Short mmCIF file of C-alpha atoms in Angstrom, two decimals:
data_model
loop_
_atom_site.label_atom_id
_atom_site.label_comp_id
_atom_site.label_asym_id
_atom_site.label_seq_id
_atom_site.Cartn_x
_atom_site.Cartn_y
_atom_site.Cartn_z
CA MET A 1 1.73 26.11 5.02
CA PRO A 2 1.83 29.77 6.18
CA LEU A 3 -0.28 32.39 4.47
CA ASN A 4 2.03 35.14 3.25
CA HIS A 5 -0.10 37.00 0.70
CA ILE A 6 -3.88 37.36 0.83
CA ALA A 7 -6.13 39.41 -1.43
CA PHE A 8 -9.60 40.77 -0.74
CA ILE A 9 -12.28 41.70 -3.27
CA MET A 10 -14.13 44.16 -1.02
CA ASP A 11 -17.67 43.69 -2.30
CA GLY A 12 -20.85 44.93 -0.66
CA ASN A 13 -20.14 48.49 0.50
CA GLY A 14 -23.04 50.00 -1.42
CA ARG A 15 -25.47 47.24 -0.47
CA TRP A 16 -24.44 47.61 3.18
CA ALA A 17 -25.40 51.29 3.10
CA THR A 18 -28.64 50.70 1.19
CA ALA A 19 -29.74 48.09 3.72
CA ARG A 20 -29.43 50.77 6.41
CA SER A 21 -31.30 53.41 4.38
CA LEU A 22 -28.06 55.34 3.93
CA PRO A 23 -26.63 56.79 0.72
CA ARG A 24 -24.51 54.18 -1.07
CA THR A 25 -21.56 56.56 -0.82
CA MET A 26 -21.52 56.16 2.97
CA GLY A 27 -20.70 52.50 2.54
CA TYR A 28 -17.15 53.34 1.49
CA ALA A 29 -16.28 55.02 4.79
CA ALA A 30 -17.59 51.94 6.58
CA GLY A 31 -15.59 49.81 4.18
CA LEU A 32 -12.40 51.66 5.12
CA ASP A 33 -13.07 50.93 8.80
CA ALA A 34 -13.44 47.25 7.91
CA LEU A 35 -10.20 47.34 5.93
CA LYS A 36 -8.34 48.69 8.94
CA ARG A 37 -9.73 45.87 11.12
CA VAL A 38 -8.84 43.24 8.56
CA ILE A 39 -5.30 44.53 8.03
CA ALA A 40 -4.61 44.77 11.75
CA GLN A 41 -5.67 41.16 12.25
CA CYS A 42 -3.69 39.99 9.23
CA ALA A 43 -0.62 41.63 10.74
CA LYS A 44 -1.25 39.83 14.03
CA ARG A 45 -1.39 36.55 12.11
CA ASP A 46 1.96 37.29 10.42
CA VAL A 47 0.57 37.84 6.93
CA LYS A 48 3.21 39.70 4.92
CA VAL A 49 1.12 41.22 2.11
CA VAL A 50 -2.54 42.22 1.84
CA SER A 51 -3.81 43.13 -1.64
CA VAL A 52 -7.22 44.77 -2.01
CA TYR A 53 -9.44 45.58 -4.98
CA ALA A 54 -10.44 49.18 -4.40
CA PHE A 55 -11.57 50.27 -7.89
CA SER A 56 -11.58 48.37 -11.17
CA THR A 57 -11.29 49.83 -14.64
CA GLU A 58 -14.91 48.73 -15.16
CA ASN A 59 -15.97 50.78 -12.13
CA ASN A 60 -15.41 53.90 -14.21
CA GLY A 61 -18.94 53.32 -15.50
CA ARG A 62 -20.46 54.00 -12.08
CA PRO A 63 -22.25 57.31 -11.24
CA ASP A 64 -19.90 60.26 -10.72
CA ASN A 65 -20.93 60.81 -7.11
CA GLU A 66 -20.17 57.19 -6.24
CA LYS A 67 -16.78 57.31 -7.94
CA ARG A 68 -15.96 60.55 -6.14
CA ALA A 69 -16.87 58.97 -2.80
CA ILE A 70 -14.44 56.11 -3.48
CA PHE A 71 -11.70 58.48 -4.63
CA ASP A 72 -12.15 60.78 -1.64
CA THR A 73 -11.92 57.81 0.72
CA VAL A 74 -8.69 56.73 -0.96
CA LYS A 75 -7.25 60.25 -1.02
CA ASN A 76 -8.03 60.95 2.63
CA PHE A 77 -6.50 57.64 3.65
CA ASN A 78 -3.34 58.32 1.66
CA ASN A 79 -2.85 61.87 2.87
CA SER A 80 -3.45 61.05 6.53
CA TYR A 81 -1.63 57.72 6.80
CA ASP A 82 1.14 57.74 9.40
CA GLY A 83 1.82 54.10 10.25
CA GLU A 84 4.39 51.40 9.60
CA MET A 85 2.84 49.73 6.56
CA LYS A 86 4.46 49.95 3.16
CA ILE A 87 1.70 51.06 0.78
CA LEU A 88 1.82 50.20 -2.91
CA TYR A 89 -0.65 50.82 -5.72
CA MET A 90 -1.22 48.99 -8.97
CA GLY A 91 -3.40 50.15 -11.85
CA GLU A 92 -3.67 53.09 -14.23
CA ILE A 93 -2.89 55.78 -11.67
CA ASP A 94 -2.35 58.46 -14.31
CA GLY A 95 -5.97 57.91 -15.38
CA LEU A 96 -7.29 59.01 -11.99
CA PRO A 97 -8.29 62.55 -10.96
CA GLU A 98 -5.13 64.56 -10.33
CA ASP A 99 -5.71 65.00 -6.59
CA VAL A 100 -6.13 61.24 -6.15
CA ALA A 101 -3.07 60.39 -8.26
CA ASP A 102 -1.02 62.91 -6.27
CA SER A 103 -2.10 61.28 -3.00
CA VAL A 104 -1.05 57.87 -4.33
CA ARG A 105 2.42 59.10 -5.21
CA TYR A 106 2.68 60.86 -1.85
CA VAL A 107 1.88 57.82 0.30
CA GLU A 108 4.00 55.45 -1.79
CA ASP A 109 6.98 57.76 -1.38
CA LYS A 110 6.30 58.35 2.32
CA THR A 111 6.09 54.64 3.17
CA ALA A 112 8.73 53.34 0.74
CA ASP A 113 11.18 52.43 3.50
CA ASN A 114 8.62 51.10 5.99
CA LYS A 115 9.19 47.56 7.25
CA GLY A 116 5.65 46.60 8.27
CA LEU A 117 2.97 44.70 6.38
CA ILE A 118 2.69 45.59 2.69
CA LEU A 119 -0.71 46.92 1.65
CA ASN A 120 -1.08 46.60 -2.12
CA ILE A 121 -4.09 48.54 -3.43
CA ALA A 122 -5.54 47.88 -6.87
CA LEU A 123 -6.98 51.20 -8.07
CA ASN A 124 -8.23 51.73 -11.61
CA TYR A 125 -6.91 48.22 -12.19
CA GLY A 126 -7.90 45.40 -14.54
CA GLY A 127 -6.31 41.97 -14.64
CA LYS A 128 -6.71 41.56 -18.41
CA ASP A 129 -5.04 44.92 -19.08
CA ASP A 130 -2.21 43.96 -16.75
CA ILE A 131 -1.62 40.70 -18.62
CA ILE A 132 -1.62 42.48 -21.98
CA HIS A 133 0.86 45.04 -20.62
CA ALA A 134 3.16 42.24 -19.41
CA CYS A 135 2.93 40.55 -22.82
CA LYS A 136 3.96 43.76 -24.57
CA LEU A 137 6.97 44.15 -22.27
CA ALA A 138 7.97 40.52 -22.86
CA TRP A 139 7.79 41.16 -26.60
CA ASP A 140 9.81 44.38 -26.32
CA HIS A 141 12.53 42.59 -24.35
CA ASN A 142 12.31 39.35 -26.37
CA ASP A 143 11.94 37.49 -23.09
CA PHE A 144 9.17 34.92 -23.19
CA THR A 145 10.13 33.04 -20.04
CA VAL A 146 7.82 32.83 -17.04
CA GLU A 147 10.19 35.07 -15.13
CA GLY A 148 10.35 37.57 -17.96
CA PHE A 149 6.59 37.73 -18.26
CA GLU A 150 6.00 38.03 -14.52
CA SER A 151 8.48 40.90 -14.30
CA GLY A 152 6.03 42.97 -16.34
CA LEU A 153 3.05 42.40 -14.07
CA ALA A 154 1.95 45.07 -11.62
CA SER A 155 2.45 42.58 -8.80
CA CYS A 156 6.14 42.07 -9.65
CA GLY A 157 8.20 41.87 -6.47
CA LEU A 158 5.37 40.61 -4.28
CA PRO A 159 5.23 37.04 -2.99
CA ALA A 160 2.96 34.52 -4.69
CA LEU A 161 -0.74 35.10 -4.05
CA ASP A 162 -1.85 32.43 -1.59
CA ALA A 163 -5.53 33.22 -1.13
CA VAL A 164 -8.30 35.39 -2.57
CA VAL A 165 -11.33 36.32 -0.51
CA ARG A 166 -14.48 37.82 -1.97
CA THR A 167 -17.20 39.16 0.29
CA GLY A 168 -20.77 40.03 -0.60
CA GLY A 169 -22.01 36.62 -1.74
CA GLU A 170 -20.81 36.80 -5.35
CA LYS A 171 -18.61 33.98 -6.68
CA ARG A 172 -16.39 35.48 -9.34
CA LEU A 173 -13.00 37.19 -9.62
CA SER A 174 -14.19 40.25 -11.57
CA ASN A 175 -10.94 40.75 -13.47
CA PHE A 176 -8.77 40.85 -10.34
CA MET A 177 -5.17 39.53 -10.39
CA LEU A 178 -6.14 36.86 -12.92
CA TYR A 179 -2.64 35.55 -13.60
CA GLU A 180 -1.68 35.60 -9.92
CA CYS A 181 -4.79 33.61 -8.98
CA ALA A 182 -3.67 30.51 -10.90
CA TYR A 183 -3.15 28.39 -7.76
CA SER A 184 -4.62 30.64 -5.09
CA GLU A 185 -7.08 29.23 -2.59
CA LEU A 186 -10.48 30.88 -3.10
CA PHE A 187 -12.90 31.94 -0.37
CA PHE A 188 -16.38 33.32 -1.07
CA ILE A 189 -18.16 34.89 1.90
CA ASP A 190 -21.78 36.02 2.11
CA LYS A 191 -21.01 38.78 4.61
CA LEU A 192 -20.86 42.31 3.17
CA TRP A 193 -17.42 43.90 3.32
CA PRO A 194 -18.16 46.57 5.99
CA ASP A 195 -19.22 43.78 8.37
CA MET A 196 -15.88 41.95 8.15
CA ASN A 197 -14.12 41.58 11.47
CA GLU A 198 -11.18 39.93 13.19
CA ASP A 199 -12.98 36.63 13.69
CA ASP A 200 -13.60 36.38 9.95
CA VAL A 201 -9.91 36.87 9.25
CA ASP A 202 -8.97 34.20 11.77
CA ALA A 203 -11.47 31.75 10.26
CA ILE A 204 -10.09 32.31 6.75
CA ILE A 205 -6.47 31.91 7.79
CA ASP A 206 -7.24 28.84 9.91
CA GLU A 207 -9.06 27.19 7.01
CA PHE A 208 -6.24 28.08 4.62
CA GLU A 209 -3.65 26.55 6.91
CA GLY A 210 -5.74 23.38 7.08
CA ARG A 211 -5.97 22.95 3.33
CA THR A 212 -3.61 20.74 1.33
CA ARG A 213 -2.19 22.69 -1.60
CA LYS A 214 -1.05 20.42 -4.46
CA PHE A 215 -0.36 23.00 -7.20
CA GLY A 216 -1.58 20.53 -9.81
CA LYS A 217 0.71 17.72 -8.66
#
């Protein structure tokens, strides 16, 4: 079965920097380099959508300098992007600093008609909040079907989530795309996110394609 939609929980940026006696904030620039490698290899393997967990609602409790480093990395990526990907965001964008929110709107508009791989970035996002939001919309529209509920999720319009990969050695989903993960294949990798490379992507996709997916049947 082909892998159309893969998600990455990009864990380990700060620990990667600390292990090299660097400020934790420098791990996010290295993490962006890893993201570019991973996306490029996913595109080569004909993956249609890559979703990534860039910043959770819970991450708002982190130190201000660390949050600013993440936001600056996102903003610089958005404002400088000039490729063929279609870039989407999900999360509470209006709750972000204005310059970051503006960059999100800019890159979404700029890439709206692009035909390449879709990069879906979860920023200021929480899976529980997304489910509650979808429930409220279903109530408002008096539509309690699966289709009606799913139309209210931030991931509406994207293909089913086939696989979720978490780096950094932790084995949890951390409030990421909880509804969408229902029958996703899960991969937990000890390697820290900035160390991810093309061979890792190939290994994940090869293992996925070798698994038998029964969807509860």
